[in-house]
PDB file of C-alpha atoms in Angstrom:
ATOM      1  CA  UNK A  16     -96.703  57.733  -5.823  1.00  0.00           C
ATOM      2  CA  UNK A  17     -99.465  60.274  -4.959  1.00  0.00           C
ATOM      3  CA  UNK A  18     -99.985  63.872  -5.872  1.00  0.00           C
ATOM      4  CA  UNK A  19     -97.928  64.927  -2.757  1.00  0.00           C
ATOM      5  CA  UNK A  20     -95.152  62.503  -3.650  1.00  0.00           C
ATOM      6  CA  UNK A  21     -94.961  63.717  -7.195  1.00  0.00           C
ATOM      7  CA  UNK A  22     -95.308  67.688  -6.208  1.00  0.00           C
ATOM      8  CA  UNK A  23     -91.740  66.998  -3.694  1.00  0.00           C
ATOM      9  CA  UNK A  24     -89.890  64.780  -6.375  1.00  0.00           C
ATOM     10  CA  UNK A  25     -89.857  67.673  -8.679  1.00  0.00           C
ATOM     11  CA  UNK A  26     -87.276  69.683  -6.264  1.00  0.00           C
ATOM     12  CA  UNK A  27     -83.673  69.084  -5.780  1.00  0.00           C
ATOM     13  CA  UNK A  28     -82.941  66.181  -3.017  1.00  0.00           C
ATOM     14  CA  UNK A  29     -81.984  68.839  -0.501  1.00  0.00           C
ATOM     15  CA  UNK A  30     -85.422  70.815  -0.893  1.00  0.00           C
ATOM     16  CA  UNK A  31     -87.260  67.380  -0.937  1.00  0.00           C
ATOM     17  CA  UNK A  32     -85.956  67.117   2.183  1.00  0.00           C
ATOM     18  CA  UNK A  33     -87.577  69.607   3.768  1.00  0.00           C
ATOM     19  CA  UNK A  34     -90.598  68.856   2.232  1.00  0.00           C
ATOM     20  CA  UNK A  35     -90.546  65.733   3.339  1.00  0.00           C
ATOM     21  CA  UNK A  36     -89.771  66.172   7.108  1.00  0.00           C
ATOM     22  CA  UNK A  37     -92.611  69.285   7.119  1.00  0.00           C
ATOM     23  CA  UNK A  38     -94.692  66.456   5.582  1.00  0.00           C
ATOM     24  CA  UNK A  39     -93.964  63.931   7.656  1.00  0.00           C
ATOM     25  CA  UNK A  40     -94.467  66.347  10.718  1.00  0.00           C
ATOM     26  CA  UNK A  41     -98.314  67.031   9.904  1.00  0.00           C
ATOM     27  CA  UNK A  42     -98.868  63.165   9.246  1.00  0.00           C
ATOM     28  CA  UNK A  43     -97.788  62.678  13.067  1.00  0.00           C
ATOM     29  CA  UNK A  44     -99.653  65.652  14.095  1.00  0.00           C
ATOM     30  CA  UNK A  45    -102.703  65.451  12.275  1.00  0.00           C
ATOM     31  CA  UNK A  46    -102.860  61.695  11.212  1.00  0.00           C
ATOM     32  CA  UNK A  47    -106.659  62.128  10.404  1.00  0.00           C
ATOM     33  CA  UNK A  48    -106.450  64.723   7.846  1.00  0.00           C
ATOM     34  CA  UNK A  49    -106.482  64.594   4.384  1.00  0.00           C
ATOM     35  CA  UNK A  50    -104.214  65.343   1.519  1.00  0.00           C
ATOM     36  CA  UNK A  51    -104.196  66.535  -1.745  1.00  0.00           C
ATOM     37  CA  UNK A  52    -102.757  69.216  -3.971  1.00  0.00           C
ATOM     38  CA  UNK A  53    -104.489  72.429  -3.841  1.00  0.00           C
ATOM     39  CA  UNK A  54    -103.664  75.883  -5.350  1.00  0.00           C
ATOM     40  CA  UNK A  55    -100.774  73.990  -6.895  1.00  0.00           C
ATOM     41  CA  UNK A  56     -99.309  72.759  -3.743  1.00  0.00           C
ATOM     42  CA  UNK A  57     -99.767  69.962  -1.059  1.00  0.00           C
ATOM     43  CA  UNK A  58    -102.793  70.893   0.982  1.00  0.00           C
ATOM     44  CA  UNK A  59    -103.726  68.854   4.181  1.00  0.00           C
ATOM     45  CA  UNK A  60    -107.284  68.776   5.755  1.00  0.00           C
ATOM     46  CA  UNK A  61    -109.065  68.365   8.371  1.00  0.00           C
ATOM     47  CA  UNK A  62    -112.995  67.904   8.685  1.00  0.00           C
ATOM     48  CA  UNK A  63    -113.083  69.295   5.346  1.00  0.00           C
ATOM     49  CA  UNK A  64    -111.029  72.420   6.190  1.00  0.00           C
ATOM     50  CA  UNK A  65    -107.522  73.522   5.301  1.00  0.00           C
ATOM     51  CA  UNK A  66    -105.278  72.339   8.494  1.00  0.00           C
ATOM     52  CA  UNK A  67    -102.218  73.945   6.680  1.00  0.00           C
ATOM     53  CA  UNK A  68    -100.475  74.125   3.425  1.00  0.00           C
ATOM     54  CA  UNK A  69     -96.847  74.064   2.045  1.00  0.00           C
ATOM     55  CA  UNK A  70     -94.855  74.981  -0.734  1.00  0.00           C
ATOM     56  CA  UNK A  71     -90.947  75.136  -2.242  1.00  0.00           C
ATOM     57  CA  UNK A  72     -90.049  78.732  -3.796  1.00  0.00           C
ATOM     58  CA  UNK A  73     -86.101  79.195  -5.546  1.00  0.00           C
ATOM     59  CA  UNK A  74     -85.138  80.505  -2.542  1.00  0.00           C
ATOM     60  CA  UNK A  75     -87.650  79.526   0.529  1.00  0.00           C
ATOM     61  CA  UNK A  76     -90.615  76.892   1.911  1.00  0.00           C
ATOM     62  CA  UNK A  77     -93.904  78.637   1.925  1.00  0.00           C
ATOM     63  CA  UNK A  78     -95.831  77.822   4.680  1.00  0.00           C
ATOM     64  CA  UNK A  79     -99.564  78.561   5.335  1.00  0.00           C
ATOM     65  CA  UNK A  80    -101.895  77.975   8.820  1.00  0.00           C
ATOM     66  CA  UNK A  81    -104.146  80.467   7.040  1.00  0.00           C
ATOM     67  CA  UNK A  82    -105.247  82.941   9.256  1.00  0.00           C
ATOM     68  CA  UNK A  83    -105.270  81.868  12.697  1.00  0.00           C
ATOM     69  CA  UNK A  84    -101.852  80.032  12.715  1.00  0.00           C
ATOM     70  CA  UNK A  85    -100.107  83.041  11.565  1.00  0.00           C
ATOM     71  CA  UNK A  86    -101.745  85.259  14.394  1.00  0.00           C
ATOM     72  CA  UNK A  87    -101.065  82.873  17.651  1.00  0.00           C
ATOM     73  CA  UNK A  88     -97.403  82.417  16.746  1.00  0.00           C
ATOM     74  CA  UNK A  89     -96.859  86.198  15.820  1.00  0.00           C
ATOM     75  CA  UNK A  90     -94.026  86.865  17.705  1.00  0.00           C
ATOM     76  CA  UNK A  91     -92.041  83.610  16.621  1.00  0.00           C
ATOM     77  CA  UNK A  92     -92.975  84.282  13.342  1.00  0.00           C
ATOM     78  CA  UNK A  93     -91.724  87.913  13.021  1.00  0.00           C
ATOM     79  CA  UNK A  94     -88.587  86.910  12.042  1.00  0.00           C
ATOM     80  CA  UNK A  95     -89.929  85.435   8.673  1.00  0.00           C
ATOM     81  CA  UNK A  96     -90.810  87.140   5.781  1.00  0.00           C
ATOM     82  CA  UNK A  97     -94.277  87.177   5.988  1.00  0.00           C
ATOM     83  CA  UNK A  98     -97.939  87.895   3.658  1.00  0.00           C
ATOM     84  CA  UNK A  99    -101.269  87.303   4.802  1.00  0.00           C
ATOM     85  CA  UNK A 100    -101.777  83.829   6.015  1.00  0.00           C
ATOM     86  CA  UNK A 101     -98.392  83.007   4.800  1.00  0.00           C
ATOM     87  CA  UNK A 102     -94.456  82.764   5.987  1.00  0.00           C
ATOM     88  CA  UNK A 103     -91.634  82.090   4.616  1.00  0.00           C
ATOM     89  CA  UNK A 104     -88.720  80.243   5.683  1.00  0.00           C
ATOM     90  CA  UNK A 105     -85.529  80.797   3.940  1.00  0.00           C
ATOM     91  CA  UNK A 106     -83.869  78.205   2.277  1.00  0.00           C
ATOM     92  CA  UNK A 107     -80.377  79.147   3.325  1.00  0.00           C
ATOM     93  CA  UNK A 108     -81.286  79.214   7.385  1.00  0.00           C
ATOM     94  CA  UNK A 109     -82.264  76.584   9.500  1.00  0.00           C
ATOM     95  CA  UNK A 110     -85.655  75.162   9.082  1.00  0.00           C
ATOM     96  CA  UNK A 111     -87.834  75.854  12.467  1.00  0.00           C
ATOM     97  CA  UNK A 112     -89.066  72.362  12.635  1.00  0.00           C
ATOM     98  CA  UNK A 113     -90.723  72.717  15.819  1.00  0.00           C
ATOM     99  CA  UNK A 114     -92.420  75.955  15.208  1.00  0.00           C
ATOM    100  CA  UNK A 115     -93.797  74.055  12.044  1.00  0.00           C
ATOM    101  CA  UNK A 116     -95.038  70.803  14.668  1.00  0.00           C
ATOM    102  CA  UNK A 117     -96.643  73.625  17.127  1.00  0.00           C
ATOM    103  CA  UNK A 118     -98.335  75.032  14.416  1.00  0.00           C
ATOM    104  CA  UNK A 119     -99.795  72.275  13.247  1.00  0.00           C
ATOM    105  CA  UNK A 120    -100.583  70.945  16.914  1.00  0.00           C
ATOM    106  CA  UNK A 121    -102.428  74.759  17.694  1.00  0.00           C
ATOM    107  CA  UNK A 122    -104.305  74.070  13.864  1.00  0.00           C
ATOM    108  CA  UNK A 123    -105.712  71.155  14.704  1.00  0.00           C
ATOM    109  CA  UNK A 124    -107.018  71.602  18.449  1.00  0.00           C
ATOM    110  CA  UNK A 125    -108.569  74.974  16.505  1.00  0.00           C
ATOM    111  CA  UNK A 126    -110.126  72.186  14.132  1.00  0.00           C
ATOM    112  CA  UNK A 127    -111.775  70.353  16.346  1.00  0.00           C
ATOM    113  CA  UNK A 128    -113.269  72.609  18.687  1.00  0.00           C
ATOM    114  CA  UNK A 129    -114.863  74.808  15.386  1.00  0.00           C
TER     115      UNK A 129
END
């Protein structure tokens, strides 16, 4: 089991998951990066930069494209609870899936033109 798989196991099976399919979305996504735990919570990156991070909260998923993931999806994103480089998704709604993949699609085209 590895870090990632040992941060996820710690949650209740529902929470794990969503970890687990926001996981398993960057490893199709980005199947080059890396991944480790970092500031306490999986970390994924790519040519030694942070592609995105996630997290489980009592009550949400944390989710952070720090910064420039956060400003191209604004407007989809308004609906979150939000800081700075960070959203969260509530635990009781729905999951947006397929805001996390285009996230981490618009992360890693960023990554590789930088």
């Amino acid at each position: 089991m590895n870090e990632t798989e040992k941060y996820i196991a710690q949650f209740p099976e529902n929470v794990q998951d969503i970890l687990n399919e926001i996981r398993q979305i960057i490893l199709e996504e980005a199947p080059e990066s890396t991944e480790k735990i970092a500031y306490g919570m999986p970390g994924f990156y790519l040519n030694k930069k942070p592609l995105v991070y996630f997290a489980a909260y009592k009550n949400h998923i944390g989710f952070y494209a720090t910064p420039t993931g956060h400003e191209e999806f604004k407007k989809e994103l308004s609906v979150y609870q939000q800081g700075k480089g960070s959203v969260q998704f509530p635990l009781k709604d729905e999951i947006p899936y397929q805001l996390i993949r285009k996230i981490v699609k618009f992360r890693k085209n960023k990554s590789q033109k930088s």
